[in-house]
Every structure is written in structure tokens, then in C-alpha cells.
GROMACS .gro file of N, CA and C in nm:
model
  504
    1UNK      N    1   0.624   1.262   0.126
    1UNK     CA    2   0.676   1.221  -0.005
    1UNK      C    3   0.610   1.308  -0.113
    2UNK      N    4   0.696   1.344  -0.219
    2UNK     CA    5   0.641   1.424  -0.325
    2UNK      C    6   0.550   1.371  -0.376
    3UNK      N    7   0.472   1.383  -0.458
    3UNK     CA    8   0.313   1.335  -0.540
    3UNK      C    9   0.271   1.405  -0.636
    4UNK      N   10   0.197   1.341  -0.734
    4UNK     CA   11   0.194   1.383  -0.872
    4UNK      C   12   0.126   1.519  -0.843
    5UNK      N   13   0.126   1.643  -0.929
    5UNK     CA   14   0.113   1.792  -0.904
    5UNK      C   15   0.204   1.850  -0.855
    6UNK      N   16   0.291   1.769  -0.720
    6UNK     CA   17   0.381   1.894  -0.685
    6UNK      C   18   0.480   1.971  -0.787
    7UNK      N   19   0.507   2.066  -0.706
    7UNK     CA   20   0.633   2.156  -0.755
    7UNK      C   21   0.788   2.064  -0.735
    8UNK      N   22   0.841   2.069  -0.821
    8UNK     CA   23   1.013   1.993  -0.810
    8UNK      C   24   1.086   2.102  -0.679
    9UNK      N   25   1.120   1.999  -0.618
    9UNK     CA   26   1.200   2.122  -0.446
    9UNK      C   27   1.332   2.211  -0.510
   10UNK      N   28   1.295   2.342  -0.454
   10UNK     CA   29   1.439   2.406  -0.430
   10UNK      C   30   1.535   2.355  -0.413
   11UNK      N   31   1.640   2.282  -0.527
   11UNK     CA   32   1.753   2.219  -0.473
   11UNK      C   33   1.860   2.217  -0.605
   12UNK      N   34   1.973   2.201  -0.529
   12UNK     CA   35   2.079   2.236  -0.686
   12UNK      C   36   2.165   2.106  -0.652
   13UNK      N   37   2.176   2.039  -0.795
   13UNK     CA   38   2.223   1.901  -0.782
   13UNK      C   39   2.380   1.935  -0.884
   14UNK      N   40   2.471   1.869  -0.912
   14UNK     CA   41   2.582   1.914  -0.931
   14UNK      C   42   2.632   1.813  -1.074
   15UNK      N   43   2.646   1.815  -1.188
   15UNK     CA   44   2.671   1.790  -1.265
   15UNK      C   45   2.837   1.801  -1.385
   16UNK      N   46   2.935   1.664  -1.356
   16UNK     CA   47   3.041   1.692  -1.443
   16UNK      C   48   3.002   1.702  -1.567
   17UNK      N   49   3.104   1.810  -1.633
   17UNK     CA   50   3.098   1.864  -1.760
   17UNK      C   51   3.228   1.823  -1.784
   18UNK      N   52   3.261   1.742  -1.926
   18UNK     CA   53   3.371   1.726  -1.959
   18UNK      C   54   3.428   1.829  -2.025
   19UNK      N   55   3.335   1.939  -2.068
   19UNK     CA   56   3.430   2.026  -2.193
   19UNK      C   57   3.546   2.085  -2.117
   20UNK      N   58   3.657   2.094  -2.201
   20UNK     CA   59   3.764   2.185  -2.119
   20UNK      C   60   3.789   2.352  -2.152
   21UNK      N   61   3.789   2.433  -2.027
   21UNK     CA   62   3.796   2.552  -2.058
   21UNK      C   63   3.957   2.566  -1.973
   22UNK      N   64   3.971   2.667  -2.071
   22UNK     CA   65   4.137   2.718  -1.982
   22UNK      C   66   4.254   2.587  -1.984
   23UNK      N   67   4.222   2.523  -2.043
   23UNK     CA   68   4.288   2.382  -2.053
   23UNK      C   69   4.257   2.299  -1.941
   24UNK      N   70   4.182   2.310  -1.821
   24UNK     CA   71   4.118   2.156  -1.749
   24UNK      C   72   3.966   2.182  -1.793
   25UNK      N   73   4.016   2.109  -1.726
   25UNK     CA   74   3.800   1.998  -1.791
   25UNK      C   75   3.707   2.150  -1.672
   26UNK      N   76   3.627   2.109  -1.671
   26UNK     CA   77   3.496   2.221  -1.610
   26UNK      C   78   3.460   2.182  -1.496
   27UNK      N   79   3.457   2.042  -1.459
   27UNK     CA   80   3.441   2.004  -1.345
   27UNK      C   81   3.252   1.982  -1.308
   28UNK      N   82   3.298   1.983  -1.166
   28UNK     CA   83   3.118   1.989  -1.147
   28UNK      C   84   3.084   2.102  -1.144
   29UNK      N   85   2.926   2.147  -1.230
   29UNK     CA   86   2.829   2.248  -1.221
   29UNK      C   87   2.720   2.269  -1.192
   30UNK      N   88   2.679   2.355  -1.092
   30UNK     CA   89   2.541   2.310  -1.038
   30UNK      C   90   2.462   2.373  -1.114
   31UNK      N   91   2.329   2.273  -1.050
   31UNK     CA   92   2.218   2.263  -1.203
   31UNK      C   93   2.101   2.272  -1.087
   32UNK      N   94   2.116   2.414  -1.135
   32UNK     CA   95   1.942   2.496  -1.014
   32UNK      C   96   1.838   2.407  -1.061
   33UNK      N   97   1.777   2.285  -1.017
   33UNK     CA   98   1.679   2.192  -1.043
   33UNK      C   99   1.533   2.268  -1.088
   34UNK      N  100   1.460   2.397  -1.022
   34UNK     CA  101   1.370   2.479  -1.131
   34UNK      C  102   1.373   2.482  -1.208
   35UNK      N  103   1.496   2.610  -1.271
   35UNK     CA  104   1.560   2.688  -1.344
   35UNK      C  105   1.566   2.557  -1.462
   36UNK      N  106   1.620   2.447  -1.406
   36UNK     CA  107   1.716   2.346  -1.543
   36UNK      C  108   1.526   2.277  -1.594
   37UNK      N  109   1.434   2.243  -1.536
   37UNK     CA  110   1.301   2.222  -1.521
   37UNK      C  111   1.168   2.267  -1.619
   38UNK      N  112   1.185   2.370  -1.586
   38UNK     CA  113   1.106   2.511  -1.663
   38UNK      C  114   1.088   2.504  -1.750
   39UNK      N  115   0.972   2.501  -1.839
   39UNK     CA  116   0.903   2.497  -1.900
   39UNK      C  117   0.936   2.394  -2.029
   40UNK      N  118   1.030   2.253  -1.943
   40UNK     CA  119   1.066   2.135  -2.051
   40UNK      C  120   0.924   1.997  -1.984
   41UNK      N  121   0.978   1.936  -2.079
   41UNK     CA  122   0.927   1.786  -1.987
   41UNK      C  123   1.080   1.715  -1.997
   42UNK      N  124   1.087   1.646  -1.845
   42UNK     CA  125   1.203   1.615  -1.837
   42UNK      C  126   1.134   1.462  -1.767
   43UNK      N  127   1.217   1.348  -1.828
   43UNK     CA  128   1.180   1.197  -1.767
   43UNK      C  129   1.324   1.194  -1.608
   44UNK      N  130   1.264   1.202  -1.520
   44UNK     CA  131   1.389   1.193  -1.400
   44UNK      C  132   1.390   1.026  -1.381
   45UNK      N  133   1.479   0.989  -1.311
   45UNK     CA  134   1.468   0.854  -1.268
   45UNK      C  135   1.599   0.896  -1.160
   46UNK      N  136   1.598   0.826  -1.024
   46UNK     CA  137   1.665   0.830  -0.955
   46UNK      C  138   1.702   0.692  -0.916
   47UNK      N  139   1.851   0.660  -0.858
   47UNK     CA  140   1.897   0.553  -0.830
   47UNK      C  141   1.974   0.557  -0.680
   48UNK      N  142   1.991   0.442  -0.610
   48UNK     CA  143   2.052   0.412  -0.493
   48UNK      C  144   2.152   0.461  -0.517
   49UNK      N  145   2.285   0.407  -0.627
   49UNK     CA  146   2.423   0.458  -0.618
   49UNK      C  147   2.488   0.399  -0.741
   50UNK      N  148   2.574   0.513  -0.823
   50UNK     CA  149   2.632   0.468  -0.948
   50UNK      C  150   2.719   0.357  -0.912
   51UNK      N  151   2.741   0.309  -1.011
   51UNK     CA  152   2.807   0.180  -1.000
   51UNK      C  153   2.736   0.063  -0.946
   52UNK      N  154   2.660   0.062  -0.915
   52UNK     CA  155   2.583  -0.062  -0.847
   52UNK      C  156   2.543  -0.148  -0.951
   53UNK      N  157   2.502  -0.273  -0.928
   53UNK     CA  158   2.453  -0.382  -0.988
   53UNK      C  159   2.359  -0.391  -1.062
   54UNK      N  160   2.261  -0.366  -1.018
   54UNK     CA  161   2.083  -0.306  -1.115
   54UNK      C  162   2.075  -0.151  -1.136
   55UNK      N  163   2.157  -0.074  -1.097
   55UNK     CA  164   2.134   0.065  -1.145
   55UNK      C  165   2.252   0.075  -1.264
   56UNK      N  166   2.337  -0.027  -1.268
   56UNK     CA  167   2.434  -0.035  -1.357
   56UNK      C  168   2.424  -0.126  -1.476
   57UNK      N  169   2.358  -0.256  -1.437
   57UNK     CA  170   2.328  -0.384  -1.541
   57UNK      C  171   2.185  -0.309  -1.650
   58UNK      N  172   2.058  -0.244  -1.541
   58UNK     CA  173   1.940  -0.231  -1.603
   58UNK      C  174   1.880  -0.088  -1.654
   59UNK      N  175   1.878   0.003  -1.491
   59UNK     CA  176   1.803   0.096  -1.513
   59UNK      C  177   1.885   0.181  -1.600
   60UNK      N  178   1.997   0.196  -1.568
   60UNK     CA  179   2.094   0.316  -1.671
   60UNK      C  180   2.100   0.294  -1.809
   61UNK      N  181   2.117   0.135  -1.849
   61UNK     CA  182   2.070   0.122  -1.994
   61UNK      C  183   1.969   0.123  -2.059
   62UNK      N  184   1.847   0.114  -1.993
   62UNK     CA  185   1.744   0.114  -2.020
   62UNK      C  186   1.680   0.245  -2.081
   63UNK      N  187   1.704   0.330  -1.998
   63UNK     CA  188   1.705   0.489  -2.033
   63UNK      C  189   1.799   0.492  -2.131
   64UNK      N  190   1.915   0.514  -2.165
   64UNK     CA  191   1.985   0.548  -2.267
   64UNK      C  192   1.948   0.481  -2.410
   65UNK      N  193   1.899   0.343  -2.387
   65UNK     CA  194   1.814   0.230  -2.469
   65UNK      C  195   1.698   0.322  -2.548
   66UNK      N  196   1.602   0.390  -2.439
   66UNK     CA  197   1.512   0.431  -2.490
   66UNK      C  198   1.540   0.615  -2.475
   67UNK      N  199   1.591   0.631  -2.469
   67UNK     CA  200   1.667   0.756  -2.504
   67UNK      C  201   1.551   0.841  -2.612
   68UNK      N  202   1.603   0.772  -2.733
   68UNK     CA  203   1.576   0.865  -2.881
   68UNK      C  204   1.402   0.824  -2.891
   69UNK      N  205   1.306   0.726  -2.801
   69UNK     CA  206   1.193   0.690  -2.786
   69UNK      C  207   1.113   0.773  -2.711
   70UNK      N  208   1.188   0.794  -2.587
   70UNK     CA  209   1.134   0.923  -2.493
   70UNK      C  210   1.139   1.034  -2.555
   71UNK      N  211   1.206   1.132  -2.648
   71UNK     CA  212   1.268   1.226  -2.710
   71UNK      C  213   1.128   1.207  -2.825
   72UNK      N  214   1.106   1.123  -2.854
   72UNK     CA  215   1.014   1.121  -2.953
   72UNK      C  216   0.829   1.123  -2.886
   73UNK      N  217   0.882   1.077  -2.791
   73UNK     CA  218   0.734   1.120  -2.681
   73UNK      C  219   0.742   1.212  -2.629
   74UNK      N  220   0.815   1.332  -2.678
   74UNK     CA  221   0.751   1.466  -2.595
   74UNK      C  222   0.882   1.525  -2.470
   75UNK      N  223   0.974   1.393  -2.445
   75UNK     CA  224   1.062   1.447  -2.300
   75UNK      C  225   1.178   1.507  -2.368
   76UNK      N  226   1.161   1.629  -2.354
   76UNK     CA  227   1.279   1.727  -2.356
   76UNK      C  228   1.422   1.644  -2.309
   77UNK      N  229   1.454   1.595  -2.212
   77UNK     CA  230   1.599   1.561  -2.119
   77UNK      C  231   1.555   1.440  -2.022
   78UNK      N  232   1.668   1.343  -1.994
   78UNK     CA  233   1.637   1.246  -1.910
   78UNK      C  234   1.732   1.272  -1.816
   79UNK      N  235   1.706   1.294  -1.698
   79UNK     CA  236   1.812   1.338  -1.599
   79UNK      C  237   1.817   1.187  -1.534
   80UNK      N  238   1.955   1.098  -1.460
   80UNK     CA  239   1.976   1.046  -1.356
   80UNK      C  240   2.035   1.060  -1.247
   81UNK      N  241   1.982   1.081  -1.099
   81UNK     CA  242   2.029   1.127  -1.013
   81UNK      C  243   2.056   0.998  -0.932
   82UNK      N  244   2.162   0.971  -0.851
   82UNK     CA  245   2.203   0.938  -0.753
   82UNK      C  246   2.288   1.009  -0.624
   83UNK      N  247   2.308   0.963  -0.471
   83UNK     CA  248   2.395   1.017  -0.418
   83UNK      C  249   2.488   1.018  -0.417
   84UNK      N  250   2.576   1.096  -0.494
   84UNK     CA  251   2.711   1.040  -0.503
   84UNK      C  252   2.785   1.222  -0.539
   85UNK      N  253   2.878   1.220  -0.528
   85UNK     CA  254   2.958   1.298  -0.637
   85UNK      C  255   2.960   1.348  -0.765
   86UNK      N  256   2.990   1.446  -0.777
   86UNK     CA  257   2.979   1.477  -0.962
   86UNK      C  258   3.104   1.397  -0.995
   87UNK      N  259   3.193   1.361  -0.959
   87UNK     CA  260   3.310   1.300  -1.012
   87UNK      C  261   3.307   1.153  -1.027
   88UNK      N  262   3.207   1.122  -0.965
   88UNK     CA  263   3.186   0.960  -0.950
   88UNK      C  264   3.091   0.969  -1.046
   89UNK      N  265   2.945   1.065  -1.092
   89UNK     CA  266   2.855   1.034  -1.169
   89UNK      C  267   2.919   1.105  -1.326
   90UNK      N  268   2.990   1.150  -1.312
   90UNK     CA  269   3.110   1.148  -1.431
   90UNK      C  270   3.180   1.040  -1.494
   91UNK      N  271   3.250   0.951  -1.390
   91UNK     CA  272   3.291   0.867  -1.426
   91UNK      C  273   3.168   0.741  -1.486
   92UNK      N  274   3.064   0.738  -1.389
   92UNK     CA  275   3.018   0.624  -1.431
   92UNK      C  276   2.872   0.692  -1.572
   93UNK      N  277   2.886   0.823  -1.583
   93UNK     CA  278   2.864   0.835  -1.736
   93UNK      C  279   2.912   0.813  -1.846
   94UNK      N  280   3.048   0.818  -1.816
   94UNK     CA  281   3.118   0.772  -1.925
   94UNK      C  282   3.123   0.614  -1.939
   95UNK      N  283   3.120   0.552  -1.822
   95UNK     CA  284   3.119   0.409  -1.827
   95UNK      C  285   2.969   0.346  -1.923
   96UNK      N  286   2.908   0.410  -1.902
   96UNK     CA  287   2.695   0.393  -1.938
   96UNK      C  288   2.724   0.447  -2.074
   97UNK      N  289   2.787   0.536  -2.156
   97UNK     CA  290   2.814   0.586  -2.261
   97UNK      C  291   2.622   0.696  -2.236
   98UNK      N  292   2.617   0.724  -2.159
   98UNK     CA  293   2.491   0.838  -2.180
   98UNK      C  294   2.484   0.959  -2.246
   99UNK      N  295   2.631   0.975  -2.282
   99UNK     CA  296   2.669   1.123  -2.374
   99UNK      C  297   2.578   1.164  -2.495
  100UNK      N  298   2.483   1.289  -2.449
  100UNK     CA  299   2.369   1.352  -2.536
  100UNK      C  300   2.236   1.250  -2.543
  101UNK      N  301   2.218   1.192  -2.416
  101UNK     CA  302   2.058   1.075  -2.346
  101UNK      C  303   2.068   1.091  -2.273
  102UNK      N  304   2.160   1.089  -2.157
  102UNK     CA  305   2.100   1.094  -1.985
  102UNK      C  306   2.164   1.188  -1.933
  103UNK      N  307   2.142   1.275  -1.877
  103UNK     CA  308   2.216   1.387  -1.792
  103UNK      C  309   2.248   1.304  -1.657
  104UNK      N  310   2.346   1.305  -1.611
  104UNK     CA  311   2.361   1.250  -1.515
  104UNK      C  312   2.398   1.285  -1.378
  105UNK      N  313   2.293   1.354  -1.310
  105UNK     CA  314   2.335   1.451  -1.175
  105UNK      C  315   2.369   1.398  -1.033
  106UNK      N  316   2.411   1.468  -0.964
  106UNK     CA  317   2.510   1.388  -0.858
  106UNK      C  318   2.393   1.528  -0.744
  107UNK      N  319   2.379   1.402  -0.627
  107UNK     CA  320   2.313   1.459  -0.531
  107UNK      C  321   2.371   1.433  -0.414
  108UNK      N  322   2.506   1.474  -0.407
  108UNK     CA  323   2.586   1.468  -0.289
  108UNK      C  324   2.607   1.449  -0.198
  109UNK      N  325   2.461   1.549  -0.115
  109UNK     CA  326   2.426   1.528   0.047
  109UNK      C  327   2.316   1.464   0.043
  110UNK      N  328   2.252   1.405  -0.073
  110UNK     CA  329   2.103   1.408  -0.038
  110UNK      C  330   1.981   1.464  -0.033
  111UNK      N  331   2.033   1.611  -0.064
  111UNK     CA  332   1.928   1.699  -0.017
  111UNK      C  333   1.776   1.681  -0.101
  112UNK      N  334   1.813   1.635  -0.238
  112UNK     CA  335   1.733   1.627  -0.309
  112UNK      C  336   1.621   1.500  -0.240
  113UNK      N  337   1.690   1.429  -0.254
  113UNK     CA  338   1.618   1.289  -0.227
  113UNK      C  339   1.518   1.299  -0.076
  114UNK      N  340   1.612   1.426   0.031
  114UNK     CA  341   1.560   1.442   0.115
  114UNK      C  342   1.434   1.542   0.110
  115UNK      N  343   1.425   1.639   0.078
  115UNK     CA  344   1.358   1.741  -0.030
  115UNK      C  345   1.236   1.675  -0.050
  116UNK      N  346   1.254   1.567  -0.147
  116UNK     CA  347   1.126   1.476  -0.207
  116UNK      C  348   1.068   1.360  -0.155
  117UNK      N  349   1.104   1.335  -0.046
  117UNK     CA  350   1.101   1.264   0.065
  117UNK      C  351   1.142   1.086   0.045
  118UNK      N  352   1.202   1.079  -0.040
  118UNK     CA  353   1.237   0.977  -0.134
  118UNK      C  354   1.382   0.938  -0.073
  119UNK      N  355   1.428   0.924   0.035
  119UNK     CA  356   1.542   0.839   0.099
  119UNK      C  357   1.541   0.717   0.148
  120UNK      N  358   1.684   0.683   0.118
  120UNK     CA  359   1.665   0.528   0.167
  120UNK      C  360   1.787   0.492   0.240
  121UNK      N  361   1.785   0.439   0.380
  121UNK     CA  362   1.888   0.446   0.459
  121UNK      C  363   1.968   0.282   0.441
  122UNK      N  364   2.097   0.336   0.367
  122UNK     CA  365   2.150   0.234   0.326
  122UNK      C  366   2.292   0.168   0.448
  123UNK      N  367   2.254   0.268   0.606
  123UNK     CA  368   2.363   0.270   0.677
  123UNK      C  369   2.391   0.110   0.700
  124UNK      N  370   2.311   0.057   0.727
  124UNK     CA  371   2.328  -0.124   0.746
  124UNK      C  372   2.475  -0.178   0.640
  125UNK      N  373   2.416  -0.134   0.510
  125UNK     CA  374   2.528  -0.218   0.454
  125UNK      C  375   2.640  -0.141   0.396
  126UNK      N  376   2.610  -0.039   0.455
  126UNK     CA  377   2.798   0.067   0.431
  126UNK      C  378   2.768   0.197   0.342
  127UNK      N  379   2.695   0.180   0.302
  127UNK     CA  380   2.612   0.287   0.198
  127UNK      C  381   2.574   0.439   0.245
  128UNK      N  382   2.553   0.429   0.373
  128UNK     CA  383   2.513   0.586   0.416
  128UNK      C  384   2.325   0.611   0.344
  129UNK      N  385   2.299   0.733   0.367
  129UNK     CA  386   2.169   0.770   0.328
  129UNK      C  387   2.176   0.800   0.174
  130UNK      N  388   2.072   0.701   0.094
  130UNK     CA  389   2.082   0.693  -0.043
  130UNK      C  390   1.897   0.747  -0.105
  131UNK      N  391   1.955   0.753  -0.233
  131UNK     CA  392   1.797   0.772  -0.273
  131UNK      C  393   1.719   0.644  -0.308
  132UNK      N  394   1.615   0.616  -0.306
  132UNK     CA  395   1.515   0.556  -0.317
  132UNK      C  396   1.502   0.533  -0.456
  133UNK      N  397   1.501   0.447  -0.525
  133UNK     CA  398   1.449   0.422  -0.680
  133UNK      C  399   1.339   0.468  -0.715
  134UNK      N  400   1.362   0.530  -0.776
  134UNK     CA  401   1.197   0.613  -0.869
  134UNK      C  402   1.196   0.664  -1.007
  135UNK      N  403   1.106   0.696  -1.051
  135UNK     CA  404   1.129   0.777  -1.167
  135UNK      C  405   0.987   0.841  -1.167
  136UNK      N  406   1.007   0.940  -1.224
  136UNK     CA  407   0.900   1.055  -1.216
  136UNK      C  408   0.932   1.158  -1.381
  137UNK      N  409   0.804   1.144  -1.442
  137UNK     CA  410   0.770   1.225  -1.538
  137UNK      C  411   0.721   1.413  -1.505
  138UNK      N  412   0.779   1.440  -1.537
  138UNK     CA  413   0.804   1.619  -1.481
  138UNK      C  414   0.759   1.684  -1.615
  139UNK      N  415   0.682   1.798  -1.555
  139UNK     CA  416   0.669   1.879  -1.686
  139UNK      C  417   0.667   1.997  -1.632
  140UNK      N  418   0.703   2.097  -1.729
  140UNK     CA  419   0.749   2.267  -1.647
  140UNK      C  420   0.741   2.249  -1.491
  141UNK      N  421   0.830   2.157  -1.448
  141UNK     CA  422   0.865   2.180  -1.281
  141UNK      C  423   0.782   2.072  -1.228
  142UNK      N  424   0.640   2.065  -1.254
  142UNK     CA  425   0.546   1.952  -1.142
  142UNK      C  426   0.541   1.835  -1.203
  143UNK      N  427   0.515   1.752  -1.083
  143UNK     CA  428   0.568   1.596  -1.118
  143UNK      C  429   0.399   1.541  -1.221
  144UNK      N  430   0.464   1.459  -1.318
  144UNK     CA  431   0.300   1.417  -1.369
  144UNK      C  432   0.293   1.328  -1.372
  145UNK      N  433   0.347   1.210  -1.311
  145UNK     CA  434   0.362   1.081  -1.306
  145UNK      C  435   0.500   1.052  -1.212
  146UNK      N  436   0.487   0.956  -1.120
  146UNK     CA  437   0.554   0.913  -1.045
  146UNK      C  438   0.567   0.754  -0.997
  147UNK      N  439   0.698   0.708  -1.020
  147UNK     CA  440   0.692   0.545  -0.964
  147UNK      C  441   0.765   0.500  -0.875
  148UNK      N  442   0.718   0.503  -0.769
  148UNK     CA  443   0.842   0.426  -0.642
  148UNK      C  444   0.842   0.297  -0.650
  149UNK      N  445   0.955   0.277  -0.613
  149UNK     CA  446   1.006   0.147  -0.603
  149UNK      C  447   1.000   0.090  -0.452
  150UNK      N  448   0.979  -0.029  -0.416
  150UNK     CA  449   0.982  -0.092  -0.289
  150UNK      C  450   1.106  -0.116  -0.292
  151UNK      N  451   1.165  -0.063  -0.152
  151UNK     CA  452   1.337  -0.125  -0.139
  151UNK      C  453   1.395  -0.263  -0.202
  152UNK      N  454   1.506  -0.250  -0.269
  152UNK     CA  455   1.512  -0.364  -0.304
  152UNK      C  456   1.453  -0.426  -0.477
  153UNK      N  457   1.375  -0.363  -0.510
  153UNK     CA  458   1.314  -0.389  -0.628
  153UNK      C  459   1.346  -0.285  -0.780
  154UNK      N  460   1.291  -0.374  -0.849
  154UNK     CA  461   1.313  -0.283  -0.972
  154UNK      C  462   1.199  -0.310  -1.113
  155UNK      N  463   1.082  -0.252  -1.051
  155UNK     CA  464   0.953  -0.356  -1.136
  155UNK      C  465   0.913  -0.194  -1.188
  156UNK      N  466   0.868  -0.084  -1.124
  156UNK     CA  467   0.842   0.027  -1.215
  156UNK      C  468   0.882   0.137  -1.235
  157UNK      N  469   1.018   0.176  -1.213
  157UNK     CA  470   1.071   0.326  -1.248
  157UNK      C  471   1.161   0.284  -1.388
  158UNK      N  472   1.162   0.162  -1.460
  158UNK     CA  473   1.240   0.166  -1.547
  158UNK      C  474   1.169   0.241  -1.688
  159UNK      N  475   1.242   0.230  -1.775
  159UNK     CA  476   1.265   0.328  -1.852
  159UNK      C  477   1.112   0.329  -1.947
  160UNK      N  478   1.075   0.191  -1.935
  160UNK     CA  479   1.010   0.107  -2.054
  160UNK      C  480   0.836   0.173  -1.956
  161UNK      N  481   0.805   0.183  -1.869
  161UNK     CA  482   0.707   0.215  -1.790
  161UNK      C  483   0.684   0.370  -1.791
  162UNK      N  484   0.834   0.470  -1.806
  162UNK     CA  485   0.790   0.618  -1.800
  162UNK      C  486   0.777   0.642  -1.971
  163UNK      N  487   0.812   0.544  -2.049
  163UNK     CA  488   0.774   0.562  -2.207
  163UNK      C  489   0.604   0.548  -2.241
  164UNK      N  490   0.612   0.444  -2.146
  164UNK     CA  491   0.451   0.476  -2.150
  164UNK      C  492   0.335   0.538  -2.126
  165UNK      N  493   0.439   0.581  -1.999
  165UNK     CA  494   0.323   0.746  -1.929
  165UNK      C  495   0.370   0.834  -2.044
  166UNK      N  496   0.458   0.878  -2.091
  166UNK     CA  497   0.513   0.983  -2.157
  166UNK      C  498   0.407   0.997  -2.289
  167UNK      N  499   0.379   0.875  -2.363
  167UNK     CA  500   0.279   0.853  -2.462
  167UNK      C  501   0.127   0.897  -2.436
  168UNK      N  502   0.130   0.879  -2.298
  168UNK     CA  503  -0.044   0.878  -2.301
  168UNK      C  504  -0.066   1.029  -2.221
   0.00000   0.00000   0.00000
């Protein structure tokens, strides 16, 4: 499992862009996770799966909630990753209204989650291999704070806990 100091893994996570070029929309764009990293502080938080119940009722508002609070503590960008699609974490950005607060990246295969050793095998209840709830405070690339979640729970990757690492 990743741990505070490491380097963020080689991995490109895929992000819808609504602007339209050529007259359709842009679609998904991948977002070289270094490269997008580098030399910001970025608040990450990762979730099981858009649309869900507590990644939908709590953690996603919570971040967008404290949005302009984090921004004022120093975090460049709040990325949310789940496994899913850029077309699904499209849709359910627009549903969260996160437009210019949460970037909202789509980790497709997993790789990321697998990468950071942060998976959670959701095959039991139909789900397939998902990410693990966390959130992790990043700065130019290495992690500087990190919070896993015990399956099932939702006591420290929310938004209100990385505002506070972000301060101190």
C-alpha cells in the first residue's frame, strides 16, 4: 500500500471534458497522473463507485462543500477518483454540480487503485474490483497525508479531516 512520502504511480486516469470542439463534446481525456501532479498540492479522495449511496449522499458533497476552504489552505485541485468510466464520472459530475471544485477522474481498469495498493474486491455484491475509500493530501507528486478507510466505513477520508491536514 502507498504511504506518506511516496511518489504518486505511473498511471493515466481518464477524465470527461464537456467543452465542445468540432461541434461534439471532447469526450474522455487522459490525465498523465505525474504530469497533472507536479509541482501543485492536490487534495485526492477516492471512492468505491459514482453513484453510490455515501459516495453520493456525503463524500462528494463534502469536498465540493469545502471546495473554496481547501483552495484557501494551500490545495491547488481536488481530484475524485472512482472505478468507473469517464462517461459515468461525467455524468455523475454533473449530477454533484463539482464544475470548477472537484475534478472528477474515472479509473476504468483499476490500475490506479491497483498501483496504490488501495483495492477493494466488490465481486460478492456485483461490483467487480473497486477502489478502497481514501483520501490523500499530495504535494508535487508525494503523498503527505493519507486516510484509509475500513471497508464499509466513512469516518476519515472526508473532506472536513483533509482540511485539516491541509492547515497544519
Amino acid at each position: 500500500m502507498i504511504k506518506v512520502g511516496d511518489q504518486l504511480p505511473t498511471a493515466t486516469l481518464m477524465e470527461y471534458v464537456e467543452v465542445e470542439g468540432n461541434g461534439c463534446s471532447i469526450g474522455p481525456n487522459p490525465v498523465d497522473v505525474q504530469k497533472a501532479a507536479a509541482g501543485k498540492t492536490i487534495a485526492l479522495f477516492a471512492v468505491p463507485g459514482a453513484f453510490t449511496p455515501t459516495c453520493s449522499a456525503k463524500h462528494v458533497p463534502g469536498y465540493v462543500e469545502q471546495a473554496e476552504a481547501l483552495k484557501a489552505a494551500g490545495v491547488d485541485e481536488i481530484w475524485c477518483l472512482a472505478v468507473n468510466d469517464a462517461f459515468v464520472m461525467g455524468a455523475w459530475a454533473r449530477d454533484q454540480k463539482t464544475a470548477g471544485k472537484v475534478r472528477m477522474l474515472a479509473d476504468g481498469d483499476a490500475a490506479f487503485a491497483k498501483a496504490v495498493g488501495l483495492t477493494l474486491d466488490l465481486n460478492g455484491k456485483g461490483l467487480g474490483l473497486r477502489s478502497n475509500r481514501y483520501s490523500m493530501l499530495v504535494k508535487d507528486g508525494k503523498v503527505a497525508t493519507l486516510n484509509v478507510e475500513a471497508p464499509g466505513k466513512f469516518e476519515v477520508s472526508d473532506a472536513a479531516t483533509l482540511l485539516t491536514q491541509a492547515k497544519s
